[in-house]
Structure formats: C-alpha cells, structure tokens
Amino acid sequence: MPERDTSEAQLGRLLALLPRAARAGGVPLAELAEEMGVSPERLLADLEELYTREYYHPAGSGSNVQVLIEADEVEIFTTGEFRRPPRLTPRETLALGLGLRVMATETDPLRRPALLALAERLEAGVLGAAPGEELERIVVNADANTPGEIREALVRAARERRRCEIAYLKPLAPEPERRTVDPYVLLSAGGKWYLVAFCHRSGDVRVFRADRVVAIEVGEERFTVPEGFDADAYVREGRVYRAGEEVEEIEVAVRFSPRIARWIEERGPVERGEDGSVVVHYRVADPAWLVRHVLEHGPDAEVLHPPEMRRRVAAVAARVAGERAGRAGQGDGVTR
C-alpha cells in the first residue's frame, strides 16, 4: 500500500520525474524512486495519477504526455516544457529580475525597496551572490523617467505650450529615435494614452503612443497651436487614428473555424460565414502579438489579409514545426 503524503509533495515529484524519465531509453523504476526519495509503489501511484488525469481531465492546450512502464523501466514522452526540470535558467532569472526592476521604477516609492529586494534575492538564488557582468547589463536606472513621469511632463508641456525633445521607440525598432515635437494634446483611447503633436522632423502633425516615449526634455521655447486644430478628428470609434500616424497600425482579417467560432464571438464583433466560421478584423500595432494570437489557435485560425501577415505567421509556424521535428528526431528508435 503506497504511503500517504500531501498533494504538494506529489506535484513536486511529478515535476521532477518528468524530465528524468523523458530521456532516451527511460530510467529504471528503482533508480527513479531512489532519486525521488520514495518507494517504487509510491512512484507507480504518482504515475497512475499523472496518466489518468491526462486522459480523463485534459487541460486544453497543455502538453501531450505519454507514460510507458515495461518491467522495471519507466519512460515518459512529452512534447512540452516538462522536458527539463522546473527551475529558472540564468537567462530566465535575468529576465524576471529585469521585470521586477522595471516594476520598481513604475510603482509607488514606498513599494520600490521591496521589489528591488525581491529581484536581488531571486538573482542571488539562481545566479549566485555575484551575478557579475550579465546582471550589470540589465540594471535599470531607478532615477530615469518613469512612464507616469513622462506622461505628466507631456501634459504639462501641452498645457504650457512648450517644445519638447523626446526619445520615441517605434515598433520593432532597435533603439529610440530623437524627435523635436510641439505637444498639442494627450488623448486616452482603448486603454492607452496618445500624444498628438507637430513633429519637426516630418513637418506634419503625428500621433505617438505615449508609452513608447522613453525619455523627454521639456524646453523653454514656446509654440502656438494652429487655428482650426481639432483633437476630435484624431478619435474614431473609441480609437486614436489618423493617416500617417506614428502608431503605424495595420488592419488584419483573421478567420476562425466553426469549431471555436462561438467562443470568438463572445469577445467582440465578428463577421459570420455560411459555414459557421467567423472573421475578425483587428487593427494591429504589434505584428508579433498577432502572430502569437493566431498560432495559439492552431489550425482553427487563418490570416486572410494582408499577405505580409500571412507570410509572417506561416514563417513562424514553419520554424516552430521544424524545431519540434528536430526534438522528436532526437528520440527516434525509442519505444513510446
């Protein structure tokens, strides 16, 4: 009779044994049980819990898991992220630490020390007491402009009619561009803030995403808003839009199959097809988001237009398929 223990301990064993038993050829049951610190009977009960839940209670888009037990050998096949131990790699730790440091620059000053301390404990626990050069490369200057401070500076500059120098990070650009602008007005739409300003580089009025302004210098030189300027002309159906705007949104049409159409309809307006499918029109400022969104739905989603977005999604899908085929090829000849 397997010994009793907690579900937390069982989950910990399952997360630890999955990558161990996923290696080519499997692993002896007795050896695996010794590594987990339990009896072979307890380990078999854990494995039974794993494959019965995988069969009777699938988690939707989770990883495919197959368990093979022959004589005293255990082998697990999985196509997902369970193929390695559930601990952060150094690069993942750096990324998470960076996220915490960015949050610290944007949060209330009273909470900032706690977030920075958490980032330091995380980095020290995985990277060692002295992370060295890797950590130094991603240190965030807490004294730099925060998004809230930049927005306040833009509002003040627009109110006082002061010319500004901004650093603006366009989508997919490797580094910010310097712009001299006359900030006319800040608008909020779709949960985001936008700056409508005269851009001296382009010689025309442009719309900038406020969260892409990463630095600002408010000057002393004054400007005058031209007569006839209408801020309402930059808002359409709750969105900020204007031909030639720096937001650079593109319109994308995506078709979703009849199998998931009713779930897609719950999220917003759709065009219904005679076969039960639906088409959704998106205005996309971040192509990478659109690629992830389409691929999340697998064969049930298809980009109809524009052609460049179809090609982008197809290229990423082909790359992912190639990577999975390569991983699967490493296990050729293994009984599953």
Coordinates of C-alpha atoms in Angstrom, one line a residue, residues 149-321:
E149 CA 6.5 61.0 -15.0
I150 CA 6.8 61.2 -18.8
R151 CA 3.0 61.4 -19.2
E152 CA 2.9 64.2 -16.6
A153 CA 5.7 66.0 -18.4
L154 CA 3.8 65.7 -21.7
V155 CA 0.6 67.0 -20.1
R156 CA 2.5 70.0 -18.6
A157 CA 4.3 70.8 -21.8
A158 CA 1.0 70.7 -23.8
R159 CA -0.7 72.9 -21.2
E160 CA 2.2 75.4 -21.2
R161 CA 2.8 75.1 -25.0
R162 CA 6.5 74.2 -24.6
R163 CA 8.5 72.5 -27.3
C164 CA 10.0 69.1 -26.3
E165 CA 12.7 66.7 -27.2
I166 CA 11.5 63.1 -26.9
A167 CA 13.1 59.7 -27.4
Y168 CA 10.5 57.6 -29.2
L169 CA 10.7 53.8 -29.6
K170 CA 8.9 52.7 -32.8
P171 CA 7.6 49.1 -33.0
L172 CA 10.4 46.6 -33.9
A173 CA 13.0 49.4 -33.9
P174 CA 16.3 48.5 -32.2
E175 CA 16.6 51.8 -30.4
P176 CA 14.7 55.0 -29.8
E177 CA 14.6 58.0 -32.2
R178 CA 15.1 61.6 -31.1
R179 CA 12.2 63.9 -32.1
T180 CA 11.5 67.6 -31.6
V181 CA 7.8 68.0 -31.1
D182 CA 5.2 70.6 -30.2
P183 CA 2.8 68.7 -28.0
Y184 CA -0.8 69.7 -28.8
V185 CA -2.8 67.4 -26.7
L186 CA -2.8 64.0 -24.9
L187 CA -5.7 61.6 -25.7
S188 CA -6.8 58.4 -24.0
A189 CA -8.5 55.7 -26.1
G190 CA -8.6 52.0 -25.9
G191 CA -6.9 51.9 -22.6
K192 CA -3.8 53.7 -23.9
W193 CA -2.5 57.3 -24.0
Y194 CA -1.5 59.0 -27.2
L195 CA 0.3 62.3 -27.9
V196 CA -0.9 64.4 -30.8
A197 CA 2.0 66.7 -31.7
F198 CA 3.6 68.6 -34.5
C199 CA 6.8 66.6 -35.5
H200 CA 9.5 68.9 -36.8
R201 CA 11.3 66.0 -38.5
S202 CA 8.3 65.1 -40.6
G203 CA 6.9 68.6 -40.9
D204 CA 3.4 67.5 -40.0
V205 CA 1.1 66.5 -37.2
R206 CA 1.7 63.0 -35.9
V207 CA 0.2 60.7 -33.3
F208 CA 2.7 59.0 -30.9
R209 CA 1.9 56.2 -28.4
A210 CA 2.7 57.8 -25.0
D211 CA 4.1 54.5 -23.6
R212 CA 6.7 54.5 -26.4
V213 CA 8.1 57.8 -25.3
V214 CA 11.0 56.6 -23.2
A215 CA 12.6 60.0 -22.4
I216 CA 11.6 63.6 -22.5
E217 CA 13.2 67.0 -22.2
V218 CA 10.8 70.0 -21.9
G219 CA 12.4 73.1 -23.3
E220 CA 11.8 76.8 -22.7
E221 CA 10.8 77.6 -26.3
R222 CA 7.1 78.2 -26.8
F223 CA 4.8 77.2 -29.7
T224 CA 1.3 78.1 -30.9
V225 CA -1.4 75.6 -31.7
P226 CA -2.6 76.4 -35.2
E227 CA -6.2 77.7 -35.7
G228 CA -8.6 75.0 -36.8
F229 CA -6.8 72.2 -34.9
D230 CA -9.5 69.7 -33.9
A231 CA -8.4 67.0 -31.4
D232 CA -11.7 65.1 -32.1
A233 CA -10.5 64.5 -35.6
Y234 CA -8.0 62.0 -34.2
V235 CA -10.5 59.8 -32.4
R236 CA -12.6 57.3 -34.3
E237 CA -14.9 54.8 -32.6
G238 CA -13.0 54.9 -29.4
R239 CA -9.6 54.6 -31.1
V240 CA -7.0 57.2 -31.8
Y241 CA -6.3 57.1 -35.6
R242 CA -5.0 59.4 -38.4
A243 CA -3.5 58.7 -41.8
G244 CA 0.3 58.9 -41.5
E245 CA 0.3 58.5 -37.7
E246 CA 3.3 57.1 -35.9
V247 CA 1.2 54.4 -34.2
E248 CA 1.5 52.5 -37.6
E249 CA -1.4 50.2 -37.0
I250 CA -2.3 47.7 -39.8
E251 CA -5.7 46.1 -40.5
V252 CA -5.7 42.4 -40.3
A253 CA -8.5 39.9 -41.0
V254 CA -8.4 36.6 -39.3
R255 CA -10.8 33.7 -40.0
F256 CA -11.7 31.3 -37.1
S257 CA -13.1 27.9 -37.8
P258 CA -16.7 26.8 -36.8
R259 CA -15.3 24.7 -34.0
I260 CA -14.3 27.8 -31.9
A261 CA -16.5 30.4 -33.5
R262 CA -18.9 30.7 -30.6
W263 CA -16.0 31.5 -28.2
I264 CA -14.6 34.1 -30.5
E265 CA -18.0 35.8 -30.8
E266 CA -18.1 36.4 -27.1
R267 CA -15.0 38.6 -27.4
G268 CA -16.3 41.2 -29.8
P269 CA -17.8 42.0 -33.2
V270 CA -17.4 39.3 -35.9
E271 CA -18.5 38.6 -39.5
R272 CA -20.3 35.3 -39.7
G273 CA -19.7 32.9 -42.6
E274 CA -22.2 30.5 -44.1
D275 CA -20.1 27.5 -42.9
G276 CA -20.3 28.7 -39.3
S277 CA -16.8 30.3 -39.3
V278 CA -16.3 33.9 -38.2
V279 CA -13.9 36.6 -39.4
V280 CA -12.5 39.2 -37.0
H281 CA -10.9 42.5 -38.1
Y282 CA -8.0 43.7 -36.0
R283 CA -6.1 47.0 -36.0
V284 CA -2.6 45.8 -35.0
A285 CA 0.3 47.9 -33.9
D286 CA 2.4 44.9 -32.8
P287 CA 2.7 42.2 -35.5
A288 CA 4.4 39.8 -33.0
W289 CA 1.2 39.9 -30.9
L290 CA -0.9 39.0 -34.0
V291 CA 1.4 36.0 -34.8
R292 CA 1.2 34.7 -31.2
H293 CA -2.6 35.2 -31.2
V294 CA -3.1 33.2 -34.4
L295 CA -0.7 30.4 -33.5
E296 CA -2.4 30.0 -30.1
H297 CA -5.5 28.7 -32.0
G298 CA -3.5 26.4 -34.3
P299 CA -5.4 25.2 -37.4
D300 CA -8.6 26.9 -36.2
A301 CA -7.2 30.4 -37.1
E302 CA -6.1 31.7 -40.5
V303 CA -4.9 35.2 -41.6
L304 CA -6.9 36.3 -44.6
H305 CA -5.1 39.5 -45.3
P306 CA -2.8 41.4 -45.7
P307 CA -0.4 39.0 -47.4
E308 CA 2.6 40.1 -45.4
M309 CA 1.0 39.0 -42.2
R310 CA 0.0 35.6 -43.8
R311 CA 3.7 35.1 -44.7
R312 CA 4.9 36.2 -41.2
V313 CA 2.6 33.7 -39.5
A314 CA 3.5 30.9 -41.9
A315 CA 7.2 31.5 -41.4
V316 CA 6.9 31.4 -37.6
A317 CA 4.7 28.3 -37.8
A318 CA 7.2 26.5 -40.1
R319 CA 10.1 27.4 -37.7
V320 CA 8.2 26.0 -34.7
A321 CA 7.3 22.8 -36.6

